[in-house]
């Protein structure tokens, strides 16, 4: 059975990913009904949104004692938003939790490599929830 046949049988949604100049995959997603650009990052434990975009994505942040680290930055203050609606392609999920923190270090690295900045990161939490399959050959993300 081909991958395409298996995925259609299992009711997966196909989402086209764009490969950036930095070799990251990027998708357009809607957060609480507002479009944004997000990197797909299987190594990020949580889905994250930049702290400067709280109003844009209509988030209700709660303070936490948790510190974030990644992509060269450490010990960053975070906030959490709960009950966040997420739509990637035609895949939808309600009641998601996202981590909010300053992603300027991520965006600066992208800009330094002639790539466009992003609004956030789709992490392993959402990929696991959607039973993600990534087709690196055809640049497709499949979520169920």
mmCIF file of N, CA and C in Angstrom:
data_model
loop_
_atom_site.group_PDB
_atom_site.id
_atom_site.type_symbol
_atom_site.label_atom_id
_atom_site.label_comp_id
_atom_site.label_asym_id
_atom_site.label_seq_id
_atom_site.Cartn_x
_atom_site.Cartn_y
_atom_site.Cartn_z
ATOM 1 N N UNK A 1 0.852 -1.174 0.000
ATOM 2 C CA UNK A 1 0.000 0.000 0.000
ATOM 3 C C UNK A 1 0.900 1.241 0.000
ATOM 4 N N UNK A 2 0.596 2.207 -0.847
ATOM 5 C CA UNK A 2 1.383 3.437 -0.919
ATOM 6 C C UNK A 2 1.094 4.328 0.287
ATOM 7 N N UNK A 3 2.023 5.226 0.546
ATOM 8 C CA UNK A 3 1.840 6.180 1.641
ATOM 9 C C UNK A 3 0.581 7.008 1.420
ATOM 10 N N UNK A 4 0.360 7.481 0.206
ATOM 11 C CA UNK A 4 -0.816 8.302 -0.098
ATOM 12 C C UNK A 4 -2.109 7.548 0.182
ATOM 13 N N UNK A 5 -2.145 6.282 -0.218
ATOM 14 C CA UNK A 5 -3.340 5.465 0.002
ATOM 15 C C UNK A 5 -3.576 5.258 1.499
ATOM 16 N N UNK A 6 -2.508 4.951 2.226
ATOM 17 C CA UNK A 6 -2.604 4.754 3.677
ATOM 18 C C UNK A 6 -3.136 6.013 4.352
ATOM 19 N N UNK A 7 -2.574 7.167 3.994
ATOM 20 C CA UNK A 7 -2.971 8.427 4.623
ATOM 21 C C UNK A 7 -4.411 8.798 4.307
ATOM 22 N N UNK A 8 -4.851 8.557 3.089
ATOM 23 C CA UNK A 8 -6.233 8.883 2.751
ATOM 24 C C UNK A 8 -7.196 7.934 3.465
ATOM 25 N N UNK A 9 -6.794 6.677 3.610
ATOM 26 C CA UNK A 9 -7.619 5.707 4.336
ATOM 27 C C UNK A 9 -7.762 6.079 5.808
ATOM 28 N N UNK A 10 -6.715 6.640 6.364
ATOM 29 C CA UNK A 10 -6.688 6.978 7.792
ATOM 30 C C UNK A 10 -7.180 8.394 8.073
ATOM 31 N N UNK A 11 -7.695 9.080 7.062
ATOM 32 C CA UNK A 11 -8.296 10.416 7.200
ATOM 33 C C UNK A 11 -7.289 11.486 7.639
ATOM 34 N N UNK A 12 -6.089 11.423 7.111
ATOM 35 C CA UNK A 12 -5.100 12.468 7.368
ATOM 36 C C UNK A 12 -5.354 13.669 6.462
ATOM 37 N N UNK A 13 -5.015 14.841 6.941
ATOM 38 C CA UNK A 13 -5.094 16.083 6.180
ATOM 39 C C UNK A 13 -3.691 16.396 5.675
ATOM 40 N N UNK A 14 -3.586 16.720 4.396
ATOM 41 C CA UNK A 14 -2.287 17.055 3.802
ATOM 42 C C UNK A 14 -2.061 18.559 3.868
ATOM 43 N N UNK A 15 -0.906 18.948 4.382
ATOM 44 C CA UNK A 15 -0.548 20.357 4.504
ATOM 45 C C UNK A 15 0.793 20.559 3.803
ATOM 46 N N UNK A 16 0.819 21.456 2.843
ATOM 47 C CA UNK A 16 2.053 21.739 2.116
ATOM 48 C C UNK A 16 2.962 22.590 2.988
ATOM 49 N N UNK A 17 4.227 22.183 3.088
ATOM 50 C CA UNK A 17 5.213 22.956 3.840
ATOM 51 C C UNK A 17 6.161 23.630 2.849
ATOM 52 N N UNK A 18 6.664 24.795 3.226
ATOM 53 C CA UNK A 18 7.632 25.498 2.402
ATOM 54 C C UNK A 18 9.005 25.346 3.051
ATOM 55 N N UNK A 19 9.972 24.908 2.273
ATOM 56 C CA UNK A 19 11.339 24.782 2.770
ATOM 57 C C UNK A 19 12.010 26.150 2.684
ATOM 58 N N UNK A 20 12.512 26.633 3.820
ATOM 59 C CA UNK A 20 13.140 27.954 3.856
ATOM 60 C C UNK A 20 14.622 27.852 3.498
ATOM 61 N N UNK A 21 15.255 29.004 3.350
ATOM 62 C CA UNK A 21 16.692 29.062 3.059
ATOM 63 C C UNK A 21 17.524 28.493 4.201
ATOM 64 N N UNK A 22 16.937 28.436 5.392
ATOM 65 C CA UNK A 22 17.649 27.890 6.553
ATOM 66 C C UNK A 22 17.368 26.398 6.732
ATOM 67 N N UNK A 23 16.699 25.796 5.752
ATOM 68 C CA UNK A 23 16.382 24.363 5.766
ATOM 69 C C UNK A 23 15.355 23.998 6.834
ATOM 70 N N UNK A 24 14.526 24.962 7.207
ATOM 71 C CA UNK A 24 13.390 24.712 8.091
ATOM 72 C C UNK A 24 12.141 24.595 7.231
ATOM 73 N N UNK A 25 11.157 23.878 7.739
ATOM 74 C CA UNK A 25 9.864 23.845 7.070
ATOM 75 C C UNK A 25 8.948 24.857 7.733
ATOM 76 N N UNK A 26 8.226 25.609 6.899
ATOM 77 C CA UNK A 26 7.325 26.640 7.389
ATOM 78 C C UNK A 26 5.925 26.375 6.867
ATOM 79 N N UNK A 27 4.921 26.650 7.720
ATOM 80 C CA UNK A 27 3.526 26.528 7.327
ATOM 81 C C UNK A 27 2.776 27.790 7.755
ATOM 82 N N UNK A 28 1.652 28.008 7.105
ATOM 83 C CA UNK A 28 0.729 29.041 7.553
ATOM 84 C C UNK A 28 -0.286 28.356 8.449
ATOM 85 N N UNK A 29 -0.530 28.933 9.600
ATOM 86 C CA UNK A 29 -1.509 28.389 10.542
ATOM 87 C C UNK A 29 -2.364 29.529 11.055
ATOM 88 N N UNK A 30 -3.566 29.188 11.499
ATOM 89 C CA UNK A 30 -4.427 30.180 12.138
ATOM 90 C C UNK A 30 -4.466 29.892 13.628
ATOM 91 N N UNK A 31 -4.212 30.928 14.402
ATOM 92 C CA UNK A 31 -4.303 30.853 15.860
ATOM 93 C C UNK A 31 -5.449 31.760 16.269
ATOM 94 N N UNK A 32 -6.461 31.168 16.884
ATOM 95 C CA UNK A 32 -7.658 31.920 17.264
ATOM 96 C C UNK A 32 -8.203 32.738 16.092
ATOM 97 N N UNK A 33 -8.136 32.148 14.886
ATOM 98 C CA UNK A 33 -8.698 32.770 13.695
ATOM 99 C C UNK A 33 -7.784 33.714 12.948
ATOM 100 N N UNK A 34 -6.561 33.948 13.451
ATOM 101 C CA UNK A 34 -5.635 34.883 12.818
ATOM 102 C C UNK A 34 -4.460 34.123 12.200
ATOM 103 N N UNK A 35 -4.169 34.435 10.924
ATOM 104 C CA UNK A 35 -3.092 33.763 10.203
ATOM 105 C C UNK A 35 -1.723 34.178 10.705
ATOM 106 N N UNK A 36 -0.806 33.193 10.689
ATOM 107 C CA UNK A 36 0.579 33.459 11.033
ATOM 108 C C UNK A 36 1.496 32.459 10.356
ATOM 109 N N UNK A 37 2.785 32.751 10.384
ATOM 110 C CA UNK A 37 3.808 31.874 9.809
ATOM 111 C C UNK A 37 4.530 31.153 10.950
ATOM 112 N N UNK A 38 4.633 29.826 10.806
ATOM 113 C CA UNK A 38 5.206 29.005 11.856
ATOM 114 C C UNK A 38 6.204 28.003 11.291
ATOM 115 N N UNK A 39 7.279 27.805 12.024
ATOM 116 C CA UNK A 39 8.245 26.756 11.697
ATOM 117 C C UNK A 39 7.745 25.457 12.310
ATOM 118 N N UNK A 40 7.924 24.358 11.581
ATOM 119 C CA UNK A 40 7.658 23.025 12.121
ATOM 120 C C UNK A 40 8.952 22.569 12.782
ATOM 121 N N UNK A 41 8.901 22.271 14.071
ATOM 122 C CA UNK A 41 10.111 21.891 14.804
ATOM 123 C C UNK A 41 9.850 20.669 15.673
ATOM 124 N N UNK A 42 10.251 19.506 15.171
ATOM 125 C CA UNK A 42 10.043 18.260 15.912
ATOM 126 C C UNK A 42 10.858 18.224 17.198
ATOM 127 N N UNK A 43 11.883 19.058 17.291
ATOM 128 C CA UNK A 43 12.728 19.097 18.491
ATOM 129 C C UNK A 43 12.227 20.048 19.565
ATOM 130 N N UNK A 44 11.240 20.859 19.236
ATOM 131 C CA UNK A 44 10.658 21.770 20.225
ATOM 132 C C UNK A 44 9.562 21.013 20.970
ATOM 133 N N UNK A 45 9.664 20.956 22.271
ATOM 134 C CA UNK A 45 8.682 20.187 23.030
ATOM 135 C C UNK A 45 7.300 20.827 23.001
ATOM 136 N N UNK A 46 7.244 22.143 22.911
ATOM 137 C CA UNK A 46 5.965 22.858 22.950
ATOM 138 C C UNK A 46 5.815 23.801 21.767
ATOM 139 N N UNK A 47 4.576 24.054 21.423
ATOM 140 C CA UNK A 47 4.255 25.060 20.423
ATOM 141 C C UNK A 47 4.409 26.425 21.086
ATOM 142 N N UNK A 48 5.049 27.342 20.372
ATOM 143 C CA UNK A 48 5.404 28.646 20.945
ATOM 144 C C UNK A 48 4.963 29.777 20.027
ATOM 145 N N UNK A 49 4.660 30.908 20.652
ATOM 146 C CA UNK A 49 4.331 32.133 19.925
ATOM 147 C C UNK A 49 5.130 33.271 20.545
ATOM 148 N N UNK A 50 5.561 34.181 19.686
ATOM 149 C CA UNK A 50 6.347 35.319 20.151
ATOM 150 C C UNK A 50 5.541 36.206 21.095
ATOM 151 N N UNK A 51 6.179 36.667 22.140
ATOM 152 C CA UNK A 51 5.523 37.474 23.184
ATOM 153 C C UNK A 51 4.954 38.781 22.631
ATOM 154 N N UNK A 52 5.539 39.276 21.550
ATOM 155 C CA UNK A 52 5.060 40.530 20.960
ATOM 156 C C UNK A 52 3.781 40.368 20.150
ATOM 157 N N UNK A 53 3.287 39.133 20.042
ATOM 158 C CA UNK A 53 2.108 38.866 19.211
ATOM 159 C C UNK A 53 0.897 38.412 20.018
ATOM 160 N N UNK A 54 0.918 38.684 21.313
ATOM 161 C CA UNK A 54 -0.193 38.300 22.194
ATOM 162 C C UNK A 54 -1.510 38.891 21.698
ATOM 163 N N UNK A 55 -1.505 40.177 21.385
ATOM 164 C CA UNK A 55 -2.733 40.833 20.919
ATOM 165 C C UNK A 55 -3.147 40.341 19.535
ATOM 166 N N UNK A 56 -2.172 40.200 18.636
ATOM 167 C CA UNK A 56 -2.468 39.743 17.272
ATOM 168 C C UNK A 56 -3.241 38.426 17.291
ATOM 169 N N UNK A 57 -2.812 37.488 18.138
ATOM 170 C CA UNK A 57 -3.427 36.164 18.168
ATOM 171 C C UNK A 57 -4.487 36.008 19.271
ATOM 172 N N UNK A 58 -4.856 37.126 19.905
ATOM 173 C CA UNK A 58 -5.928 37.133 20.914
ATOM 174 C C UNK A 58 -5.674 36.102 22.022
ATOM 175 N N UNK A 59 -4.456 36.130 22.559
ATOM 176 C CA UNK A 59 -4.066 35.184 23.608
ATOM 177 C C UNK A 59 -4.333 35.774 24.983
ATOM 178 N N UNK A 60 -4.642 34.920 25.933
ATOM 179 C CA UNK A 60 -4.820 35.322 27.332
ATOM 180 C C UNK A 60 -3.694 34.695 28.144
ATOM 181 N N UNK A 61 -2.569 35.409 28.255
ATOM 182 C CA UNK A 61 -1.390 34.811 28.889
ATOM 183 C C UNK A 61 -1.492 34.706 30.406
ATOM 184 N N UNK A 62 -0.915 33.638 30.915
ATOM 185 C CA UNK A 62 -0.765 33.424 32.354
ATOM 186 C C UNK A 62 0.721 33.340 32.648
ATOM 187 N N UNK A 63 1.155 33.995 33.709
ATOM 188 C CA UNK A 63 2.571 33.939 34.074
ATOM 189 C C UNK A 63 2.938 32.554 34.592
ATOM 190 N N UNK A 64 4.182 32.156 34.348
ATOM 191 C CA UNK A 64 4.683 30.875 34.839
ATOM 192 C C UNK A 64 6.071 31.081 35.433
ATOM 193 N N UNK A 65 6.517 30.079 36.176
ATOM 194 C CA UNK A 65 7.890 30.088 36.688
ATOM 195 C C UNK A 65 8.820 29.322 35.760
ATOM 196 N N UNK A 66 8.266 28.758 34.694
ATOM 197 C CA UNK A 66 9.050 27.950 33.763
ATOM 198 C C UNK A 66 9.945 28.845 32.922
ATOM 199 N N UNK A 67 11.171 28.402 32.728
ATOM 200 C CA UNK A 67 12.129 29.112 31.881
ATOM 201 C C UNK A 67 12.294 28.333 30.584
ATOM 202 N N UNK A 68 12.407 29.051 29.479
ATOM 203 C CA UNK A 68 12.566 28.415 28.166
ATOM 204 C C UNK A 68 14.013 28.513 27.718
ATOM 205 N N UNK A 69 14.404 27.561 26.885
ATOM 206 C CA UNK A 69 15.709 27.615 26.246
ATOM 207 C C UNK A 69 15.611 26.955 24.885
ATOM 208 N N UNK A 70 16.513 27.336 24.014
ATOM 209 C CA UNK A 70 16.540 26.747 22.677
ATOM 210 C C UNK A 70 17.137 27.701 21.681
ATOM 211 N N UNK A 71 17.678 27.150 20.626
ATOM 212 C CA UNK A 71 18.277 27.925 19.528
ATOM 213 C C UNK A 71 19.275 28.954 20.046
ATOM 214 N N UNK A 72 20.056 28.571 21.058
ATOM 215 C CA UNK A 72 21.120 29.433 21.559
ATOM 216 C C UNK A 72 20.726 30.356 22.700
ATOM 217 N N UNK A 73 19.468 30.447 23.041
ATOM 218 C CA UNK A 73 19.024 31.297 24.143
ATOM 219 C C UNK A 73 18.644 30.413 25.329
ATOM 220 N N UNK A 74 18.898 30.917 26.543
ATOM 221 C CA UNK A 74 18.582 30.136 27.736
ATOM 222 C C UNK A 74 17.920 31.018 28.792
ATOM 223 N N UNK A 75 17.219 30.366 29.715
ATOM 224 C CA UNK A 75 16.675 31.020 30.897
ATOM 225 C C UNK A 75 15.720 32.181 30.580
ATOM 226 N N UNK A 76 14.892 31.994 29.560
ATOM 227 C CA UNK A 76 13.959 33.046 29.157
ATOM 228 C C UNK A 76 12.636 32.901 29.897
ATOM 229 N N UNK A 77 12.087 34.022 30.347
ATOM 230 C CA UNK A 77 10.784 34.018 31.006
ATOM 231 C C UNK A 77 9.706 33.586 30.011
ATOM 232 N N UNK A 78 8.718 32.865 30.519
ATOM 233 C CA UNK A 78 7.628 32.400 29.657
ATOM 234 C C UNK A 78 6.275 32.721 30.259
ATOM 235 N N UNK A 79 5.293 32.697 29.405
ATOM 236 C CA UNK A 79 3.899 32.738 29.796
ATOM 237 C C UNK A 79 3.225 31.577 29.072
ATOM 238 N N UNK A 80 2.022 31.243 29.522
ATOM 239 C CA UNK A 80 1.251 30.158 28.913
ATOM 240 C C UNK A 80 -0.110 30.721 28.513
ATOM 241 N N UNK A 81 -0.590 30.304 27.357
ATOM 242 C CA UNK A 81 -1.971 30.598 26.959
ATOM 243 C C UNK A 81 -2.666 29.256 26.782
ATOM 244 N N UNK A 82 -3.850 29.144 27.366
ATOM 245 C CA UNK A 82 -4.627 27.906 27.282
ATOM 246 C C UNK A 82 -5.866 28.142 26.431
ATOM 247 N N UNK A 83 -6.507 27.035 26.047
ATOM 248 C CA UNK A 83 -7.733 27.074 25.233
ATOM 249 C C UNK A 83 -7.521 27.831 23.920
ATOM 250 N N UNK A 84 -6.363 27.611 23.317
ATOM 251 C CA UNK A 84 -6.020 28.256 22.055
ATOM 252 C C UNK A 84 -6.514 27.386 20.898
ATOM 253 N N UNK A 85 -7.211 28.012 19.962
ATOM 254 C CA UNK A 85 -7.675 27.298 18.771
ATOM 255 C C UNK A 85 -6.587 27.365 17.708
ATOM 256 N N UNK A 86 -6.326 26.219 17.093
ATOM 257 C CA UNK A 86 -5.267 26.128 16.093
ATOM 258 C C UNK A 86 -5.811 25.453 14.844
ATOM 259 N N UNK A 87 -5.499 26.030 13.688
ATOM 260 C CA UNK A 87 -5.891 25.436 12.416
ATOM 261 C C UNK A 87 -4.680 25.480 11.490
ATOM 262 N N UNK A 88 -4.286 24.296 11.006
ATOM 263 C CA UNK A 88 -3.191 24.180 10.049
ATOM 264 C C UNK A 88 -3.779 23.474 8.839
ATOM 265 N N UNK A 89 -3.834 24.165 7.710
ATOM 266 C CA UNK A 89 -4.564 23.620 6.565
ATOM 267 C C UNK A 89 -6.015 23.452 6.980
ATOM 268 N N UNK A 90 -6.576 22.279 6.746
ATOM 269 C CA UNK A 90 -7.956 22.039 7.193
ATOM 270 C C UNK A 90 -8.005 21.260 8.512
ATOM 271 N N UNK A 91 -6.832 20.992 9.104
ATOM 272 C CA UNK A 91 -6.769 20.325 10.409
ATOM 273 C C UNK A 91 -7.048 21.350 11.495
ATOM 274 N N UNK A 92 -7.952 21.009 12.417
ATOM 275 C CA UNK A 92 -8.325 21.933 13.492
ATOM 276 C C UNK A 92 -8.165 21.256 14.839
ATOM 277 N N UNK A 93 -7.795 22.053 15.830
ATOM 278 C CA UNK A 93 -7.701 21.561 17.192
ATOM 279 C C UNK A 93 -8.041 22.700 18.151
ATOM 280 N N UNK A 94 -8.921 22.404 19.093
ATOM 281 C CA UNK A 94 -9.295 23.389 20.114
ATOM 282 C C UNK A 94 -8.597 23.044 21.416
ATOM 283 N N UNK A 95 -8.621 23.968 22.334
ATOM 284 C CA UNK A 95 -8.097 23.769 23.687
ATOM 285 C C UNK A 95 -6.631 23.355 23.712
ATOM 286 N N UNK A 96 -5.810 24.075 22.935
ATOM 287 C CA UNK A 96 -4.373 23.842 22.944
ATOM 288 C C UNK A 96 -3.698 24.791 23.912
ATOM 289 N N UNK A 97 -2.556 24.378 24.387
ATOM 290 C CA UNK A 97 -1.737 25.214 25.249
ATOM 291 C C UNK A 97 -0.522 25.654 24.432
ATOM 292 N N UNK A 98 -0.209 26.942 24.460
ATOM 293 C CA UNK A 98 0.996 27.427 23.790
ATOM 294 C C UNK A 98 1.860 28.190 24.781
ATOM 295 N N UNK A 99 3.145 28.091 24.565
ATOM 296 C CA UNK A 99 4.117 28.819 25.382
ATOM 297 C C UNK A 99 4.394 30.148 24.686
ATOM 298 N N UNK A 100 4.430 31.197 25.462
ATOM 299 C CA UNK A 100 4.669 32.540 24.928
ATOM 300 C C UNK A 100 5.997 33.036 25.502
ATOM 301 N N UNK A 101 6.902 33.408 24.613
ATOM 302 C CA UNK A 101 8.161 34.016 25.058
ATOM 303 C C UNK A 101 8.790 34.780 23.903
ATOM 304 N N UNK A 102 9.864 35.463 24.176
ATOM 305 C CA UNK A 102 10.513 36.307 23.190
ATOM 306 C C UNK A 102 11.261 35.433 22.182
ATOM 307 N N UNK A 103 10.799 35.458 20.933
ATOM 308 C CA UNK A 103 11.425 34.670 19.870
ATOM 309 C C UNK A 103 12.356 35.511 18.999
ATOM 310 N N UNK A 104 12.801 36.659 19.505
ATOM 311 C CA UNK A 104 13.651 37.531 18.687
ATOM 312 C C UNK A 104 14.955 36.849 18.293
ATOM 313 N N UNK A 105 15.495 35.972 19.161
ATOM 314 C CA UNK A 105 16.739 35.268 18.818
ATOM 315 C C UNK A 105 16.524 34.302 17.646
ATOM 316 N N UNK A 106 15.354 33.679 17.594
ATOM 317 C CA UNK A 106 15.021 32.778 16.477
ATOM 318 C C UNK A 106 14.884 33.592 15.197
ATOM 319 N N UNK A 107 14.135 34.682 15.273
ATOM 320 C CA UNK A 107 13.913 35.505 14.085
ATOM 321 C C UNK A 107 15.189 36.198 13.611
ATOM 322 N N UNK A 108 16.040 36.586 14.527
ATOM 323 C CA UNK A 108 17.299 37.203 14.115
ATOM 324 C C UNK A 108 18.167 36.195 13.370
ATOM 325 N N UNK A 109 18.181 34.948 13.846
ATOM 326 C CA UNK A 109 18.942 33.901 13.151
ATOM 327 C C UNK A 109 18.378 33.675 11.746
ATOM 328 N N UNK A 110 17.054 33.681 11.608
ATOM 329 C CA UNK A 110 16.442 33.523 10.291
ATOM 330 C C UNK A 110 16.817 34.688 9.374
ATOM 331 N N UNK A 111 16.705 35.901 9.888
ATOM 332 C CA UNK A 111 17.030 37.102 9.112
ATOM 333 C C UNK A 111 18.493 37.090 8.688
ATOM 334 N N UNK A 112 19.376 36.665 9.591
ATOM 335 C CA UNK A 112 20.815 36.603 9.292
ATOM 336 C C UNK A 112 21.119 35.657 8.140
ATOM 337 N N UNK A 113 20.220 34.717 7.896
ATOM 338 C CA UNK A 113 20.400 33.752 6.812
ATOM 339 C C UNK A 113 19.432 34.023 5.661
ATOM 340 N N UNK A 114 19.024 35.293 5.519
ATOM 341 C CA UNK A 114 18.165 35.744 4.415
ATOM 342 C C UNK A 114 16.828 35.021 4.355
ATOM 343 N N UNK A 115 16.296 34.684 5.515
ATOM 344 C CA UNK A 115 14.987 34.054 5.591
ATOM 345 C C UNK A 115 14.036 34.986 6.327
ATOM 346 N N UNK A 116 12.755 34.852 6.102
ATOM 347 C CA UNK A 116 11.766 35.718 6.738
ATOM 348 C C UNK A 116 11.501 35.287 8.175
ATOM 349 N N UNK A 117 11.205 36.241 9.052
ATOM 350 C CA UNK A 117 10.875 35.904 10.442
ATOM 351 C C UNK A 117 9.543 35.155 10.532
ATOM 352 N N UNK A 118 9.322 34.509 11.666
ATOM 353 C CA UNK A 118 8.096 33.737 11.894
ATOM 354 C C UNK A 118 7.384 34.246 13.139
ATOM 355 N N UNK A 119 6.120 33.871 13.261
ATOM 356 C CA UNK A 119 5.320 34.245 14.423
ATOM 357 C C UNK A 119 5.479 33.251 15.558
ATOM 358 N N UNK A 120 5.891 32.032 15.207
ATOM 359 C CA UNK A 120 6.023 31.019 16.240
ATOM 360 C C UNK A 120 6.530 29.702 15.700
ATOM 361 N N UNK A 121 6.417 28.700 16.551
ATOM 362 C CA UNK A 121 6.935 27.361 16.274
ATOM 363 C C UNK A 121 5.840 26.349 16.576
ATOM 364 N N UNK A 122 5.590 25.449 15.643
ATOM 365 C CA UNK A 122 4.708 24.311 15.898
ATOM 366 C C UNK A 122 5.606 23.202 16.430
ATOM 367 N N UNK A 123 5.390 22.828 17.685
ATOM 368 C CA UNK A 123 6.261 21.869 18.344
ATOM 369 C C UNK A 123 5.696 20.464 18.415
ATOM 370 N N UNK A 124 6.438 19.612 19.114
ATOM 371 C CA UNK A 124 6.092 18.192 19.215
ATOM 372 C C UNK A 124 4.739 17.953 19.872
ATOM 373 N N UNK A 125 4.299 18.855 20.738
ATOM 374 C CA UNK A 125 2.994 18.668 21.392
ATOM 375 C C UNK A 125 1.861 18.612 20.368
ATOM 376 N N UNK A 126 1.855 19.537 19.422
ATOM 377 C CA UNK A 126 0.820 19.565 18.388
ATOM 378 C C UNK A 126 1.061 18.453 17.366
ATOM 379 N N UNK A 127 2.308 18.214 17.029
ATOM 380 C CA UNK A 127 2.611 17.142 16.072
ATOM 381 C C UNK A 127 2.170 15.793 16.620
ATOM 382 N N UNK A 128 2.362 15.584 17.912
ATOM 383 C CA UNK A 128 1.923 14.338 18.531
ATOM 384 C C UNK A 128 0.392 14.268 18.568
ATOM 385 N N UNK A 129 -0.235 15.370 18.950
ATOM 386 C CA UNK A 129 -1.703 15.423 19.016
ATOM 387 C C UNK A 129 -2.323 15.111 17.659
ATOM 388 N N UNK A 130 -1.699 15.595 16.587
ATOM 389 C CA UNK A 130 -2.201 15.378 15.238
ATOM 390 C C UNK A 130 -1.670 14.114 14.584
ATOM 391 N N UNK A 131 -0.948 13.282 15.375
ATOM 392 C CA UNK A 131 -0.377 12.032 14.835
ATOM 393 C C UNK A 131 0.385 12.312 13.543
ATOM 394 N N UNK A 132 1.256 13.317 13.602
ATOM 395 C CA UNK A 132 1.937 13.844 12.422
ATOM 396 C C UNK A 132 2.787 12.811 11.692
ATOM 397 N N UNK A 133 2.730 12.914 10.386
ATOM 398 C CA UNK A 133 3.647 12.212 9.499
ATOM 399 C C UNK A 133 4.230 13.289 8.593
ATOM 400 N N UNK A 134 5.544 13.324 8.501
ATOM 401 C CA UNK A 134 6.219 14.315 7.665
ATOM 402 C C UNK A 134 6.838 13.597 6.470
ATOM 403 N N UNK A 135 6.471 14.043 5.284
ATOM 404 C CA UNK A 135 7.051 13.532 4.052
ATOM 405 C C UNK A 135 8.098 14.549 3.607
ATOM 406 N N UNK A 136 9.354 14.274 3.943
ATOM 407 C CA UNK A 136 10.443 15.201 3.636
ATOM 408 C C UNK A 136 10.729 15.267 2.135
ATOM 409 N N UNK A 137 10.397 14.223 1.404
ATOM 410 C CA UNK A 137 10.644 14.202 -0.034
ATOM 411 C C UNK A 137 9.707 15.148 -0.771
ATOM 412 N N UNK A 138 8.441 15.180 -0.357
ATOM 413 C CA UNK A 138 7.449 15.998 -1.051
ATOM 414 C C UNK A 138 7.058 17.257 -0.272
ATOM 415 N N UNK A 139 7.730 17.515 0.855
ATOM 416 C CA UNK A 139 7.468 18.704 1.676
ATOM 417 C C UNK A 139 6.024 18.795 2.149
ATOM 418 N N UNK A 140 5.503 17.659 2.591
ATOM 419 C CA UNK A 140 4.129 17.619 3.092
ATOM 420 C C UNK A 140 4.093 17.197 4.559
ATOM 421 N N UNK A 141 3.214 17.828 5.302
ATOM 422 C CA UNK A 141 2.912 17.445 6.674
ATOM 423 C C UNK A 141 1.507 16.863 6.651
ATOM 424 N N UNK A 142 1.331 15.730 7.309
ATOM 425 C CA UNK A 142 0.022 15.103 7.408
ATOM 426 C C UNK A 142 -0.392 15.072 8.867
ATOM 427 N N UNK A 143 -1.595 15.545 9.138
ATOM 428 C CA UNK A 143 -2.158 15.530 10.491
ATOM 429 C C UNK A 143 -3.514 14.854 10.465
ATOM 430 N N UNK A 144 -3.840 14.173 11.568
ATOM 431 C CA UNK A 144 -5.092 13.435 11.668
ATOM 432 C C UNK A 144 -5.919 13.988 12.806
#
